[in-house]
């Protein structure tokens, strides 16, 4: 009986193993490293990990595995969006949104945004500036499979000097060095993944030193919103880990910013420096002013409750009345120039869309960022994909286990019908989404 028990146990274990084995077969595989694509690629997944990758005939397909044909598709790592606003859904009226929906951030808004991102092929995302406990709990509920969404990295509230009335839950005002240190401690104790600063040019030297020093003690990367040249210049000196956005008026980055970046990267002991330019929010707005038809596409709002969708679309019915973007027609032409300046500076360029900004819905934002980089700014498509996969995972300290299609990595994979290398806009319609080995689309 004992021998029979062992044999039956082995038999059923074999069945369980096969049931958890998934194979993607036939598509063109882009690995995320920037290597040449693999034609007729085969990817073998067991449980939540990739176990083999290669061309057809090079990889053994296990007996009993579930085989998904990806013939005619491009297979690539799940996308990372390094700048998303989970507590906003693209509504055009910030006052109304804050009054009506901010109290519903954790229960309604953030879960909707997370699901939209995942269904759009975003398997990992970095959230910016949201209520602290809401951020932590939504991240944990996704981890526990109680919500659908990407693997989240959260900042909780951003720290800044001046906080508008009504925004206190997701923007914390800093008043003095002791207060800066205490707020960083509170964020670290709650379990945020990184520290986000804003209005850096307004901080005192003592406040910045206290905040950054405490973040280093707690192992928190420090990132800042780049609104003015002084934000970057001060952040470079204090060894910030990265910047978000491309503010600073119109035209190219000032020479002082470019010089500061070059000086930082020339320092032999300098920390790695990343930048998430997030150019698509403004470019999308300018595009919609010329042709708002994409907002009528049912895919844009398919994950939204009808009442919320109607409210958002109603707020965008007259784009000329939106005041969220300052001088958009003047700023838009300079964004590609700034993107090239950042690429030339040889820092780590990360892809982030600022999804949730007015008219920038989570269902469309990430693929648009990639598309604008390539189609409007001339960035090679493999470079843009690398910024949205391998480089993003590496910047968040998890490149050893995520961000690429390679044996041993988490199985975060998407597949899109057609040739993404020729037409990155195809990413607007993702056919297959696999997160940690589980197919979710």
Coordinates of N, CA and C in Angstrom, one line a residue, residues 89-90 112 116-117 120 284 288 292-305 309 312-313 316 359-365 367-368 428 441:
X89 N -8.8 59.2 -12.9 CA -9.2 58.4 -14.1 C -9.3 59.2 -15.4
X90 N -8.6 60.3 -15.5 CA -8.7 61.1 -16.7 C -9.8 62.2 -16.7
X112 N -10.4 50.4 -10.0 CA -10.7 50.5 -11.5 C -9.5 50.8 -12.3
X116 N -7.8 48.6 -15.3 CA -7.6 49.1 -16.6 C -6.2 48.9 -17.1
X117 N -5.2 49.2 -16.2 CA -3.8 49.1 -16.6 C -3.5 47.6 -16.9
X120 N -4.7 46.5 -20.1 CA -4.0 47.1 -21.2 C -2.6 46.6 -21.4
X284 N -1.1 63.7 -25.9 CA -2.4 63.1 -26.1 C -3.5 64.2 -26.1
X288 N -6.0 65.1 -29.0 CA -7.5 65.0 -28.9 C -8.2 66.3 -29.2
X292 N -11.1 64.2 -31.3 CA -11.5 63.6 -30.1 C -12.2 62.3 -30.3
X293 N -12.2 61.8 -31.5 CA -12.9 60.5 -31.8 C -12.4 59.3 -30.9
X294 N -11.1 59.2 -30.6 CA -10.6 58.1 -29.8 C -11.4 58.0 -28.5
X295 N -11.9 59.1 -27.9 CA -12.6 59.0 -26.7 C -14.0 58.2 -26.9
X296 N -14.4 58.1 -28.1 CA -15.7 57.4 -28.4 C -15.5 55.9 -28.6
X297 N -14.2 55.5 -28.6 CA -13.9 54.1 -28.8 C -14.3 53.3 -27.5
X298 N -15.2 52.3 -27.7 CA -15.7 51.6 -26.5 C -14.6 51.0 -25.7
X299 N -13.4 50.7 -26.3 CA -12.3 50.1 -25.5 C -11.8 51.1 -24.5
X300 N -12.0 52.4 -24.8 CA -11.4 53.4 -23.9 C -12.0 53.3 -22.5
X301 N -13.3 53.0 -22.4 CA -14.0 53.0 -21.1 C -14.6 51.7 -20.8
X302 N -14.2 50.6 -21.4 CA -14.8 49.3 -21.2 C -14.7 48.8 -19.8
X303 N -13.7 49.2 -19.0 CA -13.5 48.7 -17.7 C -14.2 49.7 -16.6
X304 N -14.8 50.7 -17.1 CA -15.4 51.7 -16.2 C -16.9 51.5 -15.9
X305 N -17.3 51.7 -14.7 CA -18.8 51.6 -14.5 C -19.4 52.7 -15.4
X309 N -18.0 56.4 -16.4 CA -17.6 56.7 -17.8 C -18.3 57.9 -18.3
X312 N -16.8 61.1 -16.8 CA -15.5 61.4 -17.3 C -15.6 62.0 -18.7
X313 N -16.3 61.3 -19.6 CA -16.5 61.7 -20.9 C -17.2 63.1 -21.0
X316 N -14.9 65.9 -20.5 CA -14.0 66.1 -21.6 C -14.7 66.5 -22.9
X359 N -8.0 63.6 -19.6 CA -8.2 63.0 -20.9 C -7.2 61.9 -21.2
X360 N -6.4 61.5 -20.2 CA -5.4 60.4 -20.4 C -5.8 59.2 -19.6
X361 N -6.6 58.4 -20.1 CA -7.2 57.3 -19.4 C -6.2 56.1 -19.4
X362 N -6.4 55.3 -18.3 CA -5.4 54.2 -18.1 C -5.5 53.2 -19.1
X363 N -6.6 53.1 -19.8 CA -6.7 52.1 -20.9 C -5.9 52.4 -22.1
X364 N -5.5 53.7 -22.2 CA -4.8 54.2 -23.5 C -3.4 54.7 -23.2
X365 N -3.1 55.1 -22.0 CA -2.0 55.9 -21.7 C -0.6 55.3 -22.0
X367 N 0.4 52.6 -23.9 CA 0.8 52.4 -25.3 C 1.0 53.7 -26.0
X368 N 0.3 54.8 -25.6 CA 0.5 56.1 -26.2 C 1.9 56.6 -25.9
X428 N -2.2 49.2 -28.5 CA -3.5 49.6 -27.9 C -4.5 48.5 -27.8
X441 N -6.0 37.9 -19.4 CA -6.7 38.4 -20.6 C -6.4 37.5 -21.8

